[in-house]
Each structure stands twice: as structure tokens, then as C-alpha cells.
């Protein structure tokens, strides 16, 4: 009887040890999973932050253009300022385009769109952030109102693409922006991101100016 009792106690001890070991393994796996989830969340947040930086750079470039860079009196197929695409020049869903396509078609954040030269003291890692601008529509003012052939409201789509540290962490944002071309205004500085509010204060408050819509496409 005593040996049988010892045997039962040994079996119970082994079962308890196995259960504790299983709990320890499950707890360790849970901690590893939580760390991975936290790292993935941080990486996605970094990608979105880089996309926002790209969108801010695109907006600064758009607001820094002078009216002489846009073809006067033109509504379609116009000569546009550098790095601003005409409508339908870009694919309808650029968020699904490859990284190689973005490298060839877009402007890297932190570089000058015309010269390609980097600026700033802390450049972003290569491939971390890109932007694109597309002119969707130009609504000219009545010439009798302002007497300016170029005067009107341009409507633009701004894309910002950001990457995280991991290959699969990519965010793409889209902003719809209204931008007056009125002839008498001070273009914003570039590359310093300008205050969109300060730029729009130069125009009639009744004119559409600034971000009209925003969404994250990826």
C-alpha cells in the first residue's frame, strides 16, 4: 500500500510539473506574441508617420508655386508647375503599385523635386517616404472679376506613402486640397512645411482653400 501511495504521489507530482511547464511555455509564447504585436503596431505607426511627412512635403511644394508656373487661362492639358501631374496621368490605385514604381514616379520626401538634391540635417532612410500631386480640376474665375488670366481654384489630390522598418509595413494617405491661384499672394516657403492656415489667410475667406478631405488608402 505504501509503495502504491508513493507511486500515485509521484504520478500526481509529474502531472503537476507537466501542467506548470505547459503554463510556463504558454505564458512565454504569449509574451513573445504580445511583443510581436507591439512591434508590428509601432512599425505601422511609423509607416503612417512617414506618409504624413510626405503629404506635408507635397502640400508645402504645392503652396510654394507661383502663378506664373501655371499656364494662364488653361483648364485642361495645361502646363503645370514641376512635379504636379495632370488628371489621369497617375494610376487609379497607386497604393497597390510596387516600391519600384514609387521610386521612379514619386518624389522622395527630403529631396528637392527639381534637382533631386537632399536637404535637411536628418534625412529619412531611403525609400521611407514619397509624395505625388495630381491636379484634378481647375475652376477659373470670371476674367471680369479679377482681370487675371491665371486666376482660379485648383483642386488637387496629394498622395503620401510611408514605409516602416519591416518590408510589409506600408501606409498610403490621400488628401483632396483646394488651392487658389489669385495672382496676388506670397508663395509659401519650401522645403520648410508652411502653415496651410497662414497660406489660405491671404485669400478671400469665401474661396475654398485647404484640405477638403483625407483618408488612409492603405
PDB file of C-alpha atoms in Angstrom:
ATOM      1  CA  UNK A   1       0.000   0.000   0.000  1.00  0.00           C
ATOM      2  CA  UNK A   2       2.812   2.352   0.916  1.00  0.00           C
ATOM      3  CA  UNK A   3       4.564   1.770  -2.437  1.00  0.00           C
ATOM      4  CA  UNK A   4       1.271   2.281  -4.252  1.00  0.00           C
ATOM      5  CA  UNK A   5       0.727   5.566  -2.404  1.00  0.00           C
ATOM      6  CA  UNK A   6       4.246   6.679  -3.310  1.00  0.00           C
ATOM      7  CA  UNK A   7       3.555   5.767  -6.939  1.00  0.00           C
ATOM      8  CA  UNK A   8       0.348   7.771  -7.015  1.00  0.00           C
ATOM      9  CA  UNK A   9       2.099  10.745  -5.404  1.00  0.00           C
ATOM     10  CA  UNK A  10       4.885  10.507  -7.985  1.00  0.00           C
ATOM     11  CA  UNK A  11       2.394  10.433 -10.856  1.00  0.00           C
ATOM     12  CA  UNK A  12       0.486  13.385  -9.408  1.00  0.00           C
ATOM     13  CA  UNK A  13       3.743  15.277  -8.973  1.00  0.00           C
ATOM     14  CA  UNK A  14       4.740  14.591 -12.566  1.00  0.00           C
ATOM     15  CA  UNK A  15       1.317  15.687 -13.819  1.00  0.00           C
ATOM     16  CA  UNK A  16       1.536  18.878 -11.767  1.00  0.00           C
ATOM     17  CA  UNK A  17       5.051  19.539 -13.073  1.00  0.00           C
ATOM     18  CA  UNK A  18       3.867  18.984 -16.653  1.00  0.00           C
ATOM     19  CA  UNK A  19       0.943  21.359 -16.130  1.00  0.00           C
ATOM     20  CA  UNK A  20       3.222  24.025 -14.676  1.00  0.00           C
ATOM     21  CA  UNK A  21       5.669  23.573 -17.549  1.00  0.00           C
ATOM     22  CA  UNK A  22       2.824  23.907 -20.062  1.00  0.00           C
ATOM     23  CA  UNK A  23       1.610  27.081 -18.357  1.00  0.00           C
ATOM     24  CA  UNK A  24       5.145  28.493 -18.422  1.00  0.00           C
ATOM     25  CA  UNK A  25       5.513  27.726 -22.136  1.00  0.00           C
ATOM     26  CA  UNK A  26       2.104  29.246 -22.914  1.00  0.00           C
ATOM     27  CA  UNK A  27       2.960  32.343 -20.890  1.00  0.00           C
ATOM     28  CA  UNK A  28       6.299  32.719 -22.691  1.00  0.00           C
ATOM     29  CA  UNK A  29       4.611  32.291 -26.080  1.00  0.00           C
ATOM     30  CA  UNK A  30       2.012  34.877 -25.097  1.00  0.00           C
ATOM     31  CA  UNK A  31       4.732  37.354 -24.153  1.00  0.00           C
ATOM     32  CA  UNK A  32       6.515  36.765 -27.467  1.00  0.00           C
ATOM     33  CA  UNK A  33       3.238  37.246 -29.350  1.00  0.00           C
ATOM     34  CA  UNK A  34       2.493  40.453 -27.450  1.00  0.00           C
ATOM     35  CA  UNK A  35       5.961  41.780 -28.246  1.00  0.00           C
ATOM     36  CA  UNK A  36       5.499  40.973 -31.918  1.00  0.00           C
ATOM     37  CA  UNK A  37       2.086  42.637 -31.958  1.00  0.00           C
ATOM     38  CA  UNK A  38       3.513  45.721 -30.249  1.00  0.00           C
ATOM     39  CA  UNK A  39       6.417  45.830 -32.716  1.00  0.00           C
ATOM     40  CA  UNK A  40       4.024  45.495 -35.673  1.00  0.00           C
ATOM     41  CA  UNK A  41       1.808  48.248 -34.275  1.00  0.00           C
ATOM     42  CA  UNK A  42       4.799  50.557 -33.806  1.00  0.00           C
ATOM     43  CA  UNK A  43       6.008  49.801 -37.321  1.00  0.00           C
ATOM     44  CA  UNK A  44       2.595  50.562 -38.832  1.00  0.00           C
ATOM     45  CA  UNK A  45       2.517  53.795 -36.832  1.00  0.00           C
ATOM     46  CA  UNK A  46       5.974  54.672 -38.203  1.00  0.00           C
ATOM     47  CA  UNK A  47       4.770  53.999 -41.757  1.00  0.00           C
ATOM     48  CA  UNK A  48       1.769  56.299 -41.256  1.00  0.00           C
ATOM     49  CA  UNK A  49       4.010  58.973 -39.728  1.00  0.00           C
ATOM     50  CA  UNK A  50       6.271  58.835 -42.798  1.00  0.00           C
ATOM     51  CA  UNK A  51       3.211  59.043 -45.063  1.00  0.00           C
ATOM     52  CA  UNK A  52       2.062  62.147 -43.171  1.00  0.00           C
ATOM     53  CA  UNK A  53       5.524  63.683 -43.595  1.00  0.00           C
ATOM     54  CA  UNK A  54       5.256  63.023 -47.325  1.00  0.00           C
ATOM     55  CA  UNK A  55       1.810  64.638 -47.524  1.00  0.00           C
ATOM     56  CA  UNK A  56       3.098  67.698 -45.641  1.00  0.00           C
ATOM     57  CA  UNK A  57       6.012  67.996 -48.072  1.00  0.00           C
ATOM     58  CA  UNK A  58       3.625  67.732 -51.036  1.00  0.00           C
ATOM     59  CA  UNK A  59       1.406  70.452 -49.592  1.00  0.00           C
ATOM     60  CA  UNK A  60       4.419  72.696 -48.949  1.00  0.00           C
ATOM     61  CA  UNK A  61       5.549  72.235 -52.566  1.00  0.00           C
ATOM     62  CA  UNK A  62       2.075  72.969 -53.936  1.00  0.00           C
ATOM     63  CA  UNK A  63       1.710  76.143 -51.862  1.00  0.00           C
ATOM     64  CA  UNK A  64       5.216  77.308 -52.789  1.00  0.00           C
ATOM     65  CA  UNK A  65       4.439  77.541 -56.523  1.00  0.00           C
ATOM     66  CA  UNK A  66       3.939  80.956 -58.123  1.00  0.00           C
ATOM     67  CA  UNK A  67       1.066  81.605 -60.512  1.00  0.00           C
ATOM     68  CA  UNK A  68       3.485  82.183 -63.400  1.00  0.00           C
ATOM     69  CA  UNK A  69       4.285  78.458 -63.281  1.00  0.00           C
ATOM     70  CA  UNK A  70       0.756  77.553 -64.313  1.00  0.00           C
ATOM     71  CA  UNK A  71      -0.346  78.132 -67.901  1.00  0.00           C
ATOM     72  CA  UNK A  72      -2.625  81.154 -67.989  1.00  0.00           C
ATOM     73  CA  UNK A  73      -6.250  80.611 -68.962  1.00  0.00           C
ATOM     74  CA  UNK A  74      -5.801  76.845 -69.305  1.00  0.00           C
ATOM     75  CA  UNK A  75      -8.307  74.380 -67.857  1.00  0.00           C
ATOM     76  CA  UNK A  76      -7.204  71.018 -69.285  1.00  0.00           C
ATOM     77  CA  UNK A  77      -3.948  69.625 -70.670  1.00  0.00           C
ATOM     78  CA  UNK A  78      -2.130  72.561 -69.117  1.00  0.00           C
ATOM     79  CA  UNK A  79       1.492  73.333 -68.479  1.00  0.00           C
ATOM     80  CA  UNK A  80       1.653  72.721 -64.733  1.00  0.00           C
ATOM     81  CA  UNK A  81       4.308  73.525 -62.144  1.00  0.00           C
ATOM     82  CA  UNK A  82       7.075  70.905 -61.818  1.00  0.00           C
ATOM     83  CA  UNK A  83       6.154  67.632 -60.081  1.00  0.00           C
ATOM     84  CA  UNK A  84       2.404  68.249 -60.409  1.00  0.00           C
ATOM     85  CA  UNK A  85       0.682  65.682 -62.626  1.00  0.00           C
ATOM     86  CA  UNK A  86      -2.326  66.324 -64.829  1.00  0.00           C
ATOM     87  CA  UNK A  87      -5.526  64.403 -64.211  1.00  0.00           C
ATOM     88  CA  UNK A  88      -5.477  60.728 -65.288  1.00  0.00           C
ATOM     89  CA  UNK A  89      -1.676  60.656 -65.561  1.00  0.00           C
ATOM     90  CA  UNK A  90      -1.401  58.536 -62.420  1.00  0.00           C
ATOM     91  CA  UNK A  91      -2.846  55.047 -61.923  1.00  0.00           C
ATOM     92  CA  UNK A  92      -6.211  54.984 -60.121  1.00  0.00           C
ATOM     93  CA  UNK A  93      -4.880  52.947 -57.181  1.00  0.00           C
ATOM     94  CA  UNK A  94      -1.239  53.904 -56.582  1.00  0.00           C
ATOM     95  CA  UNK A  95      -1.309  52.290 -53.147  1.00  0.00           C
ATOM     96  CA  UNK A  96      -1.108  48.923 -54.917  1.00  0.00           C
ATOM     97  CA  UNK A  97       1.859  49.909 -57.071  1.00  0.00           C
ATOM     98  CA  UNK A  98       5.257  48.427 -56.270  1.00  0.00           C
ATOM     99  CA  UNK A  99       8.028  50.148 -54.356  1.00  0.00           C
ATOM    100  CA  UNK A 100       9.964  50.360 -57.636  1.00  0.00           C
ATOM    101  CA  UNK A 101       7.079  52.282 -59.222  1.00  0.00           C
ATOM    102  CA  UNK A 102       7.021  54.773 -56.350  1.00  0.00           C
ATOM    103  CA  UNK A 103      10.783  55.234 -56.596  1.00  0.00           C
ATOM    104  CA  UNK A 104      10.509  56.083 -60.295  1.00  0.00           C
ATOM    105  CA  UNK A 105       7.270  58.118 -60.293  1.00  0.00           C
ATOM    106  CA  UNK A 106       7.181  59.928 -56.945  1.00  0.00           C
ATOM    107  CA  UNK A 107       9.302  62.484 -55.112  1.00  0.00           C
ATOM    108  CA  UNK A 108      11.281  61.239 -52.098  1.00  0.00           C
ATOM    109  CA  UNK A 109      10.485  63.280 -49.006  1.00  0.00           C
ATOM    110  CA  UNK A 110      13.510  65.316 -48.021  1.00  0.00           C
ATOM    111  CA  UNK A 111      14.743  65.936 -51.567  1.00  0.00           C
ATOM    112  CA  UNK A 112      14.117  68.824 -53.940  1.00  0.00           C
ATOM    113  CA  UNK A 113      11.601  67.828 -56.655  1.00  0.00           C
ATOM    114  CA  UNK A 114      13.550  69.546 -59.443  1.00  0.00           C
ATOM    115  CA  UNK A 115      17.183  68.937 -58.538  1.00  0.00           C
ATOM    116  CA  UNK A 116      16.786  65.714 -56.569  1.00  0.00           C
ATOM    117  CA  UNK A 117      19.243  67.082 -54.019  1.00  0.00           C
ATOM    118  CA  UNK A 118      18.597  66.145 -50.380  1.00  0.00           C
ATOM    119  CA  UNK A 119      18.042  68.828 -47.781  1.00  0.00           C
ATOM    120  CA  UNK A 120      17.710  68.845 -44.022  1.00  0.00           C
ATOM    121  CA  UNK A 121      20.032  67.662 -41.294  1.00  0.00           C
ATOM    122  CA  UNK A 122      18.313  64.329 -40.662  1.00  0.00           C
ATOM    123  CA  UNK A 123      17.280  62.768 -43.986  1.00  0.00           C
ATOM    124  CA  UNK A 124      14.832  59.894 -43.920  1.00  0.00           C
ATOM    125  CA  UNK A 125      16.061  56.385 -44.750  1.00  0.00           C
ATOM    126  CA  UNK A 126      15.993  55.600 -48.457  1.00  0.00           C
ATOM    127  CA  UNK A 127      12.533  54.535 -49.582  1.00  0.00           C
ATOM    128  CA  UNK A 128      10.833  55.565 -46.337  1.00  0.00           C
ATOM    129  CA  UNK A 129       8.637  58.362 -47.692  1.00  0.00           C
ATOM    130  CA  UNK A 130       7.363  59.545 -51.105  1.00  0.00           C
ATOM    131  CA  UNK A 131       4.756  62.002 -52.366  1.00  0.00           C
ATOM    132  CA  UNK A 132       2.734  62.693 -55.507  1.00  0.00           C
ATOM    133  CA  UNK A 133       0.474  65.574 -56.576  1.00  0.00           C
ATOM    134  CA  UNK A 134      -2.276  65.328 -59.198  1.00  0.00           C
ATOM    135  CA  UNK A 135      -4.328  68.292 -60.416  1.00  0.00           C
ATOM    136  CA  UNK A 136      -7.921  67.070 -60.580  1.00  0.00           C
ATOM    137  CA  UNK A 137      -9.674  70.196 -61.815  1.00  0.00           C
ATOM    138  CA  UNK A 138      -9.106  73.911 -62.360  1.00  0.00           C
ATOM    139  CA  UNK A 139     -12.040  76.295 -61.993  1.00  0.00           C
ATOM    140  CA  UNK A 140     -11.134  79.726 -63.438  1.00  0.00           C
ATOM    141  CA  UNK A 141     -12.589  82.926 -62.076  1.00  0.00           C
ATOM    142  CA  UNK A 142     -14.550  85.166 -64.398  1.00  0.00           C
ATOM    143  CA  UNK A 143     -11.915  87.375 -66.007  1.00  0.00           C
ATOM    144  CA  UNK A 144     -14.085  90.421 -65.463  1.00  0.00           C
ATOM    145  CA  UNK A 145     -13.996  89.799 -61.725  1.00  0.00           C
ATOM    146  CA  UNK A 146     -10.257  89.884 -61.158  1.00  0.00           C
ATOM    147  CA  UNK A 147      -8.724  90.710 -64.505  1.00  0.00           C
ATOM    148  CA  UNK A 148      -6.215  87.877 -64.089  1.00  0.00           C
ATOM    149  CA  UNK A 149      -5.969  85.225 -66.784  1.00  0.00           C
ATOM    150  CA  UNK A 150      -4.469  82.675 -64.378  1.00  0.00           C
ATOM    151  CA  UNK A 151      -6.867  83.314 -61.507  1.00  0.00           C
ATOM    152  CA  UNK A 152      -8.916  80.358 -60.330  1.00  0.00           C
ATOM    153  CA  UNK A 153      -9.151  77.472 -57.891  1.00  0.00           C
ATOM    154  CA  UNK A 154      -7.135  74.331 -58.440  1.00  0.00           C
ATOM    155  CA  UNK A 155      -8.256  71.060 -56.880  1.00  0.00           C
ATOM    156  CA  UNK A 156      -5.515  68.552 -56.155  1.00  0.00           C
ATOM    157  CA  UNK A 157      -5.041  65.013 -54.925  1.00  0.00           C
ATOM    158  CA  UNK A 158      -1.987  64.566 -52.712  1.00  0.00           C
ATOM    159  CA  UNK A 159      -0.626  61.088 -52.079  1.00  0.00           C
ATOM    160  CA  UNK A 160       1.793  60.328 -49.273  1.00  0.00           C
ATOM    161  CA  UNK A 161       3.477  56.934 -48.985  1.00  0.00           C
ATOM    162  CA  UNK A 162       5.387  55.863 -45.902  1.00  0.00           C
ATOM    163  CA  UNK A 163       7.246  52.688 -45.000  1.00  0.00           C
ATOM    164  CA  UNK A 164       8.187  51.209 -41.666  1.00  0.00           C
ATOM    165  CA  UNK A 165      11.250  49.158 -40.830  1.00  0.00           C
ATOM    166  CA  UNK A 166       9.608  45.920 -41.933  1.00  0.00           C
ATOM    167  CA  UNK A 167       9.071  45.197 -45.616  1.00  0.00           C
ATOM    168  CA  UNK A 168       5.307  44.791 -45.304  1.00  0.00           C
ATOM    169  CA  UNK A 169       4.650  47.958 -43.295  1.00  0.00           C
ATOM    170  CA  UNK A 170       3.352  50.497 -45.819  1.00  0.00           C
ATOM    171  CA  UNK A 171       0.831  53.320 -45.408  1.00  0.00           C
ATOM    172  CA  UNK A 172      -0.618  55.464 -48.193  1.00  0.00           C
ATOM    173  CA  UNK A 173      -2.726  58.552 -47.494  1.00  0.00           C
ATOM    174  CA  UNK A 174      -4.809  60.677 -49.846  1.00  0.00           C
ATOM    175  CA  UNK A 175      -5.738  64.326 -49.351  1.00  0.00           C
ATOM    176  CA  UNK A 176      -8.017  66.434 -51.537  1.00  0.00           C
ATOM    177  CA  UNK A 177      -6.818  70.030 -51.410  1.00  0.00           C
ATOM    178  CA  UNK A 178      -8.156  73.291 -52.836  1.00  0.00           C
ATOM    179  CA  UNK A 179      -5.539  75.879 -53.754  1.00  0.00           C
ATOM    180  CA  UNK A 180      -6.352  79.382 -55.082  1.00  0.00           C
ATOM    181  CA  UNK A 181      -4.267  80.906 -57.869  1.00  0.00           C
ATOM    182  CA  UNK A 182      -5.162  84.535 -57.499  1.00  0.00           C
ATOM    183  CA  UNK A 183      -2.105  86.435 -58.715  1.00  0.00           C
ATOM    184  CA  UNK A 184      -1.560  88.483 -55.561  1.00  0.00           C
ATOM    185  CA  UNK A 185      -0.211  86.242 -52.829  1.00  0.00           C
ATOM    186  CA  UNK A 186       3.079  85.239 -51.274  1.00  0.00           C
ATOM    187  CA  UNK A 187       4.007  81.650 -52.134  1.00  0.00           C
ATOM    188  CA  UNK A 188       4.903  79.512 -49.142  1.00  0.00           C
ATOM    189  CA  UNK A 189       8.499  78.654 -48.375  1.00  0.00           C
ATOM    190  CA  UNK A 190       9.934  75.323 -49.422  1.00  0.00           C
ATOM    191  CA  UNK A 191      11.231  72.972 -48.061  1.00  0.00           C
ATOM    192  CA  UNK A 192      10.025  74.350 -44.736  1.00  0.00           C
ATOM    193  CA  UNK A 193       6.475  72.969 -44.355  1.00  0.00           C
ATOM    194  CA  UNK A 194       4.250  76.017 -44.367  1.00  0.00           C
ATOM    195  CA  UNK A 195       1.190  76.537 -42.251  1.00  0.00           C
ATOM    196  CA  UNK A 196      -1.737  75.804 -44.544  1.00  0.00           C
ATOM    197  CA  UNK A 197      -3.864  78.160 -42.470  1.00  0.00           C
ATOM    198  CA  UNK A 198      -1.381  81.016 -42.883  1.00  0.00           C
ATOM    199  CA  UNK A 199      -1.212  80.457 -46.647  1.00  0.00           C
ATOM    200  CA  UNK A 200      -5.001  80.429 -47.019  1.00  0.00           C
ATOM    201  CA  UNK A 201      -5.404  83.623 -44.975  1.00  0.00           C
ATOM    202  CA  UNK A 202      -4.014  85.554 -47.947  1.00  0.00           C
ATOM    203  CA  UNK A 203      -7.154  84.867 -49.973  1.00  0.00           C
ATOM    204  CA  UNK A 204     -10.797  85.804 -49.764  1.00  0.00           C
ATOM    205  CA  UNK A 205     -12.308  83.733 -46.909  1.00  0.00           C
ATOM    206  CA  UNK A 206     -15.120  82.686 -49.239  1.00  0.00           C
ATOM    207  CA  UNK A 207     -12.678  80.937 -51.574  1.00  0.00           C
ATOM    208  CA  UNK A 208     -12.117  77.218 -50.943  1.00  0.00           C
ATOM    209  CA  UNK A 209      -8.597  76.718 -49.658  1.00  0.00           C
ATOM    210  CA  UNK A 210      -7.003  73.901 -47.710  1.00  0.00           C
ATOM    211  CA  UNK A 211      -7.744  70.245 -47.105  1.00  0.00           C
ATOM    212  CA  UNK A 212     -11.250  69.242 -48.151  1.00  0.00           C
ATOM    213  CA  UNK A 213     -10.968  65.503 -47.461  1.00  0.00           C
ATOM    214  CA  UNK A 214      -8.468  62.971 -46.134  1.00  0.00           C
ATOM    215  CA  UNK A 215      -8.335  59.206 -45.951  1.00  0.00           C
ATOM    216  CA  UNK A 216      -5.861  56.409 -45.459  1.00  0.00           C
ATOM    217  CA  UNK A 217      -5.892  54.225 -48.555  1.00  0.00           C
ATOM    218  CA  UNK A 218      -3.535  51.585 -47.207  1.00  0.00           C
TER     219      UNK A 218
END
